[in-house]
mmCIF file with all atom_site columns, C-alpha atoms and ligand atoms in Angstrom:
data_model
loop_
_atom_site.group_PDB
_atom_site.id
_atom_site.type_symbol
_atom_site.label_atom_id
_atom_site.label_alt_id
_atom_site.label_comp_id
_atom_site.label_asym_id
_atom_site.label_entity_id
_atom_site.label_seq_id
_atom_site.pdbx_PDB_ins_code
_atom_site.Cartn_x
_atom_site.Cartn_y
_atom_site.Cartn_z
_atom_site.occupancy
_atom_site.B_iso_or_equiv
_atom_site.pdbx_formal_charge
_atom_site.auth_seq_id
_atom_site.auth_comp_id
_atom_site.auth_asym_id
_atom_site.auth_atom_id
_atom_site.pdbx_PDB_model_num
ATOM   1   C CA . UNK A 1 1   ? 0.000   0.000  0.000   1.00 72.00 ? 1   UNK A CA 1
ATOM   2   C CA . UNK A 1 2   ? 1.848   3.433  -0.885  1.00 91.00 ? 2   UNK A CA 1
ATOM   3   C CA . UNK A 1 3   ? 1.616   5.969  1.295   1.00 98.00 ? 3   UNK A CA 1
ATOM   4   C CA . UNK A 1 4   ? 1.980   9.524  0.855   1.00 98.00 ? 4   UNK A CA 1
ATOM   5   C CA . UNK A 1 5   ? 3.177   12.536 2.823   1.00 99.00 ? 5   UNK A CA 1
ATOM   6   C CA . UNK A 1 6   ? 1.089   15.581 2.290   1.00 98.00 ? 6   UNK A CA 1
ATOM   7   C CA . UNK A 1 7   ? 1.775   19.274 4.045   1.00 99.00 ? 7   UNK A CA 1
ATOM   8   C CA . UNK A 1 8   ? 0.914   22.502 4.022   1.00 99.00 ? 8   UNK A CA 1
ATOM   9   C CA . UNK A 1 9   ? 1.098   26.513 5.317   1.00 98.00 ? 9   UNK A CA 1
ATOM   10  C CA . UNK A 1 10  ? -1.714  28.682 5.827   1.00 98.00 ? 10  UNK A CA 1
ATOM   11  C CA . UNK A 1 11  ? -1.896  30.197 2.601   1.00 98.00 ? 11  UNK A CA 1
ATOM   12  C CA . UNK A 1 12  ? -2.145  26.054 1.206   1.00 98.00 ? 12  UNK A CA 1
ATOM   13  C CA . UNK A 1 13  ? -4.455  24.841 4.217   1.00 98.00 ? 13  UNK A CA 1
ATOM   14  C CA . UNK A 1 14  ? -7.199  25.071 1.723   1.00 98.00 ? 14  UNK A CA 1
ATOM   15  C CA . UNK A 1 15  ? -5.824  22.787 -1.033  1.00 98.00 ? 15  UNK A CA 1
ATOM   16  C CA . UNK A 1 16  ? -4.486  20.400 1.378   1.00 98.00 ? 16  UNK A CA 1
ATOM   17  C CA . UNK A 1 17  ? -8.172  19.998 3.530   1.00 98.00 ? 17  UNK A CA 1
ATOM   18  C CA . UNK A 1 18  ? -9.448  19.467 -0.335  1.00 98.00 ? 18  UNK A CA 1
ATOM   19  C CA . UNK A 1 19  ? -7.319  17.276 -1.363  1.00 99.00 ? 19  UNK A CA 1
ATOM   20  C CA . UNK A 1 20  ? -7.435  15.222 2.031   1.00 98.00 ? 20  UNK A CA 1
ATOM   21  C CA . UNK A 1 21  ? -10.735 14.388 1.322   1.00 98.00 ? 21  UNK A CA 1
ATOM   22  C CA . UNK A 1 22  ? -9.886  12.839 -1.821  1.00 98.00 ? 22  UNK A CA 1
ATOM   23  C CA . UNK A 1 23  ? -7.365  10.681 -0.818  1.00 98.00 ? 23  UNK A CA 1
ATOM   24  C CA . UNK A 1 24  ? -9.737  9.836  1.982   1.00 98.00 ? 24  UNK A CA 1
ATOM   25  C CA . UNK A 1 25  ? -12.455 8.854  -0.543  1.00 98.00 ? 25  UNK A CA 1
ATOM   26  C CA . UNK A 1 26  ? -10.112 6.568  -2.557  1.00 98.00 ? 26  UNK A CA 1
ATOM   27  C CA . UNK A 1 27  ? -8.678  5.310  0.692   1.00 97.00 ? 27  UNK A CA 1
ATOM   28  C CA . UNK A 1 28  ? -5.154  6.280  -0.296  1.00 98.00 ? 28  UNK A CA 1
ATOM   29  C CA . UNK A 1 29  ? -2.724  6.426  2.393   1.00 98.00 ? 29  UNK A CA 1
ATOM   30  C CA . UNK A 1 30  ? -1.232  9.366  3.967   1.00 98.00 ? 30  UNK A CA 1
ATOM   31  C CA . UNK A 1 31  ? 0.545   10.883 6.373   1.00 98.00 ? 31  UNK A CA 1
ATOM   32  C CA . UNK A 1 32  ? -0.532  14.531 7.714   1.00 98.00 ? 32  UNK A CA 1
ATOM   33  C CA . UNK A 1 33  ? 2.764   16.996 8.848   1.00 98.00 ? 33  UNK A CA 1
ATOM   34  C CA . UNK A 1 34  ? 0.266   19.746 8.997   1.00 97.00 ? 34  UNK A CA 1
ATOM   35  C CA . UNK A 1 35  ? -0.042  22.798 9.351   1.00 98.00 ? 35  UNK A CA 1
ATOM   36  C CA . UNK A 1 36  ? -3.715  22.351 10.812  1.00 98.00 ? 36  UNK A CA 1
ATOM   37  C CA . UNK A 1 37  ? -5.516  25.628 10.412  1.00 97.00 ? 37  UNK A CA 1
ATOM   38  C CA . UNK A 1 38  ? -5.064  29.188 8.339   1.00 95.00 ? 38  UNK A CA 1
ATOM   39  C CA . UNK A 1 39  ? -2.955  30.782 11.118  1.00 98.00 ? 39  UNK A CA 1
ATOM   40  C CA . UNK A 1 40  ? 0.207   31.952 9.698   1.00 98.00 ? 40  UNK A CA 1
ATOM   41  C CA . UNK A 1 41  ? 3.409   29.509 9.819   1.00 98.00 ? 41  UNK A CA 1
ATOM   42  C CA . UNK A 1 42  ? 6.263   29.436 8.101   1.00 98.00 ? 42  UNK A CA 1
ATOM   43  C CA . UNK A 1 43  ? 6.634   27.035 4.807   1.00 98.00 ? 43  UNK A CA 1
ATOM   44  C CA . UNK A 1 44  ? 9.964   25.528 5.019   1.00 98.00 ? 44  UNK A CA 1
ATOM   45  C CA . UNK A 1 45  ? 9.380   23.757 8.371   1.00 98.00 ? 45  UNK A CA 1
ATOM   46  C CA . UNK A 1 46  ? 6.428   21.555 6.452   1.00 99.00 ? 46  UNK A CA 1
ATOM   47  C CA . UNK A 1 47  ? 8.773   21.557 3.169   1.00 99.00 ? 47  UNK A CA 1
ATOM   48  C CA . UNK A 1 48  ? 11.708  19.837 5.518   1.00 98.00 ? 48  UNK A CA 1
ATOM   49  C CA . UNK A 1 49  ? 8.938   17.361 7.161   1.00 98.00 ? 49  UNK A CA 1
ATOM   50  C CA . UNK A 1 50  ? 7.732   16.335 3.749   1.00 99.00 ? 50  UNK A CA 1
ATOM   51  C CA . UNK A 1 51  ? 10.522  15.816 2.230   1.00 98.00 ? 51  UNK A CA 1
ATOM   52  C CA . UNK A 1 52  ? 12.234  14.061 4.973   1.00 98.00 ? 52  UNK A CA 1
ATOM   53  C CA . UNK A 1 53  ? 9.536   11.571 5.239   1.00 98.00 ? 53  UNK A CA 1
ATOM   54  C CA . UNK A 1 54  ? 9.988   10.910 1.143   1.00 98.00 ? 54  UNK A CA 1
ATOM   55  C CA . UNK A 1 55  ? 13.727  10.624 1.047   1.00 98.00 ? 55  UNK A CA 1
ATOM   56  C CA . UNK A 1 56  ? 14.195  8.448  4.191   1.00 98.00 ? 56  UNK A CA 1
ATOM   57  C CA . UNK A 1 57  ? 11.307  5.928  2.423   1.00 98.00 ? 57  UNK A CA 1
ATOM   58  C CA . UNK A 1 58  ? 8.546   6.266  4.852   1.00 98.00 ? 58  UNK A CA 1
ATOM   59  C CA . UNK A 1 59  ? 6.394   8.192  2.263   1.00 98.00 ? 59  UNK A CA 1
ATOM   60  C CA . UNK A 1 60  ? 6.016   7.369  -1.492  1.00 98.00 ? 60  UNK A CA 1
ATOM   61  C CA . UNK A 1 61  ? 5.645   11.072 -2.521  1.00 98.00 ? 61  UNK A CA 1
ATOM   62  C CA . UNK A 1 62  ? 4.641   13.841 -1.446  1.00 98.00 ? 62  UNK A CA 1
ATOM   63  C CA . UNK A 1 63  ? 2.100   16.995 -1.932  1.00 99.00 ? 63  UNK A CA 1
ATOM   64  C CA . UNK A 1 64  ? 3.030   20.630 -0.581  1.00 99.00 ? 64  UNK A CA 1
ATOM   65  C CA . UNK A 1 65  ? 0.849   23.518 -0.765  1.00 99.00 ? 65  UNK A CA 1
ATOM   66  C CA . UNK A 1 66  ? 2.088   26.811 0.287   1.00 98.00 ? 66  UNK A CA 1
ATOM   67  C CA . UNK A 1 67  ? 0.130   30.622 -1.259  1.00 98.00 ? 67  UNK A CA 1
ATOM   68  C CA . UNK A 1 68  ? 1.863   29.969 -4.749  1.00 98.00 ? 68  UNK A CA 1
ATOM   69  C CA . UNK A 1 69  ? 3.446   26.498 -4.549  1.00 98.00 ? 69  UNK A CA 1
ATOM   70  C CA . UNK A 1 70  ? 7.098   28.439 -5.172  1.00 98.00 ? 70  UNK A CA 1
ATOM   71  C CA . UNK A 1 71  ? 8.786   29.159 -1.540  1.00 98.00 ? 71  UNK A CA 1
ATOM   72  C CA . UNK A 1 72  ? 7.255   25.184 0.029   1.00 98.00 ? 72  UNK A CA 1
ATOM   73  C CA . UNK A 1 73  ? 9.280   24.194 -3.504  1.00 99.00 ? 73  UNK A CA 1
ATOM   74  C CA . UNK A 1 74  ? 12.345  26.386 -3.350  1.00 98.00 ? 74  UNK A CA 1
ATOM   75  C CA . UNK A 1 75  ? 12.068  24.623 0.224   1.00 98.00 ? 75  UNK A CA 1
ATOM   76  C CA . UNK A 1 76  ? 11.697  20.683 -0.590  1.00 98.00 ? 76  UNK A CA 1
ATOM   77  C CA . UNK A 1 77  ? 14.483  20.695 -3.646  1.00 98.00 ? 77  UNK A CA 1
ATOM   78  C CA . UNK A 1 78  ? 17.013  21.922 -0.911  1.00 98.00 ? 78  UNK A CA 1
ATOM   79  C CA . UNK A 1 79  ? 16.791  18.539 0.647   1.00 98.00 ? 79  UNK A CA 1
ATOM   80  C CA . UNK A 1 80  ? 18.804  16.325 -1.141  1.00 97.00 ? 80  UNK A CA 1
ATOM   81  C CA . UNK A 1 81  ? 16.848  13.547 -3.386  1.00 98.00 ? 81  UNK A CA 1
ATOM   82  C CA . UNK A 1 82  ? 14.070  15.750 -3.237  1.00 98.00 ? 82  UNK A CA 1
ATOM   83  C CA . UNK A 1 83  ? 12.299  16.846 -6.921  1.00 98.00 ? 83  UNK A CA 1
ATOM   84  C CA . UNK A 1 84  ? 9.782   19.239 -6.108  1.00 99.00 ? 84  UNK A CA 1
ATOM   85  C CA . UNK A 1 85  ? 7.421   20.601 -8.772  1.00 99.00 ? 85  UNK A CA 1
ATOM   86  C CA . UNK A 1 86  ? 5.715   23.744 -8.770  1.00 99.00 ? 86  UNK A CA 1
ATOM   87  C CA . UNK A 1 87  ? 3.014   23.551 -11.708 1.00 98.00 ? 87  UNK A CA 1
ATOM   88  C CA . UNK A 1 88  ? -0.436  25.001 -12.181 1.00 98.00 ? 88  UNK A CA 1
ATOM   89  C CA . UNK A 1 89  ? -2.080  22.883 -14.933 1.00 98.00 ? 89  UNK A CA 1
ATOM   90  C CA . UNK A 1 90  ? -2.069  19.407 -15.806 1.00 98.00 ? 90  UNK A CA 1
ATOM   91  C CA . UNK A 1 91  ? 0.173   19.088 -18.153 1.00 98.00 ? 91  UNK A CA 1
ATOM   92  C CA . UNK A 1 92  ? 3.206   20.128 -16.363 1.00 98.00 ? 92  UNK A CA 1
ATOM   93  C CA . UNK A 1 93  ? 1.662   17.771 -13.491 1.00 98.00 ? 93  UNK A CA 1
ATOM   94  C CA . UNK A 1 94  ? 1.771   14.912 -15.711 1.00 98.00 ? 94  UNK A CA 1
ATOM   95  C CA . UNK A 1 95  ? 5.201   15.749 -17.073 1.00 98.00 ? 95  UNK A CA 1
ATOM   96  C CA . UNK A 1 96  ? 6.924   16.272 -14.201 1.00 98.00 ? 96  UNK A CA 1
ATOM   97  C CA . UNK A 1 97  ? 6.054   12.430 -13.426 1.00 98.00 ? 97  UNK A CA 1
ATOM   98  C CA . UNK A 1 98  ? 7.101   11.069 -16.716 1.00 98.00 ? 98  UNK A CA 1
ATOM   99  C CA . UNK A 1 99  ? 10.277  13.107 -17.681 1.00 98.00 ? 99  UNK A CA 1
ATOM   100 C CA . UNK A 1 100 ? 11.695  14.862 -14.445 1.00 98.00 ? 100 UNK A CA 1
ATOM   101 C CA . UNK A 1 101 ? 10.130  11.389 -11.570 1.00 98.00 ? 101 UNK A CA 1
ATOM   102 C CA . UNK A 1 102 ? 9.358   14.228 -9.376  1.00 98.00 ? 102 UNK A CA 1
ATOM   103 C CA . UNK A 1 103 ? 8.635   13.233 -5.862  1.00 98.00 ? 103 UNK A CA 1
ATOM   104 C CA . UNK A 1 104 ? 6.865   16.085 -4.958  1.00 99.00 ? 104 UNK A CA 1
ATOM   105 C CA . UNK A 1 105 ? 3.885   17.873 -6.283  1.00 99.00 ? 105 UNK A CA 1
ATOM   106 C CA . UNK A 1 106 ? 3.574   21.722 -5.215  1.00 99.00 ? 106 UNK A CA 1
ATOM   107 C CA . UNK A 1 107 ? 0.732   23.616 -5.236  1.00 99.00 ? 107 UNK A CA 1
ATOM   108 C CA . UNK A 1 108 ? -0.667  27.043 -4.798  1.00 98.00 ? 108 UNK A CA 1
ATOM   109 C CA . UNK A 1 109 ? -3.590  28.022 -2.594  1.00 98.00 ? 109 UNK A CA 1
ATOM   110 C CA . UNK A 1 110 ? -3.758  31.439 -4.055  1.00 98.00 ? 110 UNK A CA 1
ATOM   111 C CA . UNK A 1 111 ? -3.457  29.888 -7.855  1.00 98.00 ? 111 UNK A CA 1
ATOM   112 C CA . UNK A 1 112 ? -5.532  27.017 -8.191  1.00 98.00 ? 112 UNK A CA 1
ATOM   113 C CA . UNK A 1 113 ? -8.918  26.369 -6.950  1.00 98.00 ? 113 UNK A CA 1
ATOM   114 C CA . UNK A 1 114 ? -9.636  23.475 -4.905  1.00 98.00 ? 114 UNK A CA 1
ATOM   115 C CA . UNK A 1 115 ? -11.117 21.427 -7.685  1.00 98.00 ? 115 UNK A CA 1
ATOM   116 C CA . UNK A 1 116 ? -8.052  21.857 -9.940  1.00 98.00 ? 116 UNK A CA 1
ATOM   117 C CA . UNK A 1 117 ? -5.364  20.862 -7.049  1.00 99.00 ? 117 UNK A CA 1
ATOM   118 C CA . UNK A 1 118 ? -8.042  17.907 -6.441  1.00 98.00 ? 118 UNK A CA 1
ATOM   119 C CA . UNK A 1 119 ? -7.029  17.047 -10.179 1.00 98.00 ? 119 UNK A CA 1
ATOM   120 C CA . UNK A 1 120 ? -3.482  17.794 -10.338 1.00 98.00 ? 120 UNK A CA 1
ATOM   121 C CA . UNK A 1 121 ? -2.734  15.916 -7.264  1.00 98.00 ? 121 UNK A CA 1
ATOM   122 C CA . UNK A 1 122 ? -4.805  12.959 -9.104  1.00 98.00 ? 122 UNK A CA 1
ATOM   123 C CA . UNK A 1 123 ? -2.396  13.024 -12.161 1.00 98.00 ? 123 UNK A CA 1
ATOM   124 C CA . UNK A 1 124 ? 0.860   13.274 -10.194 1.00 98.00 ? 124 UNK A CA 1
ATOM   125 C CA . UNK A 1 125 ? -0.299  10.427 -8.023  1.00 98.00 ? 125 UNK A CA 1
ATOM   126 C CA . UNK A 1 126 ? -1.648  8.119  -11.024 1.00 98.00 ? 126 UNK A CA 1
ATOM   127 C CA . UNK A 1 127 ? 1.708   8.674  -13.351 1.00 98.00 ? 127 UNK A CA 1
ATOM   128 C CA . UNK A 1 128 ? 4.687   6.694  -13.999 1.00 98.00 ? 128 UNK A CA 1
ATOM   129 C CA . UNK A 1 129 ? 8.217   7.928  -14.658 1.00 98.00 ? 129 UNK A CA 1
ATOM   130 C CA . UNK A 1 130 ? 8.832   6.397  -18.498 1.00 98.00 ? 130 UNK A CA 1
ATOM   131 C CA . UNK A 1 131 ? 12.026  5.162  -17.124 1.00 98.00 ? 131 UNK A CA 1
ATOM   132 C CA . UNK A 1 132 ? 13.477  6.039  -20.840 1.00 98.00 ? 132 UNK A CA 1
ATOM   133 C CA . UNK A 1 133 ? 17.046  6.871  -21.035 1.00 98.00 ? 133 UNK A CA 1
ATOM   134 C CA . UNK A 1 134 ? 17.045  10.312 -21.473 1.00 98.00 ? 134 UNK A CA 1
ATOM   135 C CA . UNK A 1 135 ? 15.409  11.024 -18.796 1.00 98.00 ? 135 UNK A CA 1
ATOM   136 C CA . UNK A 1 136 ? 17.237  8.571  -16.475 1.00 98.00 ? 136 UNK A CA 1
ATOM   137 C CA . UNK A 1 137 ? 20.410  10.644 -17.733 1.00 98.00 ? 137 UNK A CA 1
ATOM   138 C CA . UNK A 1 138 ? 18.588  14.070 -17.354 1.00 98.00 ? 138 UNK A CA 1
ATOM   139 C CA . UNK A 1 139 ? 17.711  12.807 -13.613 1.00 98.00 ? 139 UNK A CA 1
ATOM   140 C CA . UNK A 1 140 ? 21.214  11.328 -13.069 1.00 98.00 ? 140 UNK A CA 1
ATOM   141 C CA . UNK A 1 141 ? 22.988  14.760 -14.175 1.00 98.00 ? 141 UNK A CA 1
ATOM   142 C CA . UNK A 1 142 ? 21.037  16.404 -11.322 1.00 97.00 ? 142 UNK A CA 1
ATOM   143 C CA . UNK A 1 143 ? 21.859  14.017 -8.608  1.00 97.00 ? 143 UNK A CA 1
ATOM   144 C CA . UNK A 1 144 ? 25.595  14.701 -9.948  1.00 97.00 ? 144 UNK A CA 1
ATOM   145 C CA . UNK A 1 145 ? 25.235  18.656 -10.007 1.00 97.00 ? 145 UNK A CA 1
ATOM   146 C CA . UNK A 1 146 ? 23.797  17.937 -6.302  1.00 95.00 ? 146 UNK A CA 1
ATOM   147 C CA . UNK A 1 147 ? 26.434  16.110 -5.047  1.00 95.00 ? 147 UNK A CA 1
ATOM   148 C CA . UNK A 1 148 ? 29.012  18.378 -6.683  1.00 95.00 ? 148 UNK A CA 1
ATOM   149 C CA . UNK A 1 149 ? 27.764  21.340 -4.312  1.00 88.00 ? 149 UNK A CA 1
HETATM 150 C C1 . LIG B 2 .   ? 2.753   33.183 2.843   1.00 80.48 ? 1   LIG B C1 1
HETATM 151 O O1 . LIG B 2 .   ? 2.113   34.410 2.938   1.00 80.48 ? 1   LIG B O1 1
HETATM 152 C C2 . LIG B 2 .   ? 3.267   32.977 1.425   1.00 80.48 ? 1   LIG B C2 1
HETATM 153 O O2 . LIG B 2 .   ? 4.406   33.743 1.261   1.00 80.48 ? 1   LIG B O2 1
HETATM 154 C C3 . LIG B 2 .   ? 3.533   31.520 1.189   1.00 80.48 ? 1   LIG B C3 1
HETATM 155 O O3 . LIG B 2 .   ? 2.366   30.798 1.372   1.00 80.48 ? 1   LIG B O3 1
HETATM 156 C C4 . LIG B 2 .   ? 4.022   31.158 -0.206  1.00 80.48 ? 1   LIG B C4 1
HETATM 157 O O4 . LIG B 2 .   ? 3.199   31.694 -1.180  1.00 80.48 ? 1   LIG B O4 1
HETATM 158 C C5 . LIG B 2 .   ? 5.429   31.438 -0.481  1.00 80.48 ? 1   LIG B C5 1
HETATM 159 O O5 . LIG B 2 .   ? 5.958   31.165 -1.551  1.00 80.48 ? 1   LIG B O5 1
#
């Protein structure tokens, strides 16, 4: 059974309760590092508990919502093994999973309505990496430039 890790800050707390009750409905698995209401927190401390929880193995993937999906993702790709993808629309959702295996989905609570991070979250979830070559040497180049820093 996978199981994913799923976080938020106050301006995501929307997307996050939305998308909660999807994974609920389609009894996916998933682990809750908050924050729990609208009252103002900071981003990167749910961006670090996220992505720990997907590089050490305990969580699949993961889905971060922050007010524009870009500081929770600036966040999550400074932890090491960590892909983090900001999108908006569901091709870049999709594409992110097939080209770049991104680990993380990012989304914006003052972007995308409730609905649409309900069906970007459902793309990233339900799509494969192609595991083609190119991309495995794409993905491979940025482990290297990460370990070179
Ligand atoms: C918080 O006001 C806001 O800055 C944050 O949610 C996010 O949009 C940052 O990128």
């Amino acid at each position: 059974m996978r199981m994913i890790a799923i976080g938020c800050d106050h301006g995501g707390f929307i997307l996050k309760t939305a998308v909660i009750e999807y994974l609920k409905d389609n009894n996916i698995e998933f682990k809750d590092f908050g924050t729990y209401s609208d009252e103002s927190v900071d981003y990167a401390v749910y961006a670090e508990l996220v992505a720990r929880a997907v590089v050490s193995g305990e969580c699949e993937c993961g889905l971060l919502f922050c007010g524009t999906g870009v500081g929770i993702s600036i966040a999550a790709n400074k932890v090491k093994g960590i892909r983090a993808a900001c999108c908006s629309d569901a091709f870049s959702a999709e594409m992110t999973r097939r080209h770049n295996d991104a680990n993380i989905l990012c989304l914006g609570g003052r972007v995308v309505t409730p609905e649409k991070a309900v069906e970007l979250c459902k793309i990233f979830l339900n799509t494969p990496f192609s595991n083609e070559e190119r991309h495995i040497r794409r993905i491979t180049q940025i482990t290297d430039l990460e370990n070179r820093f």
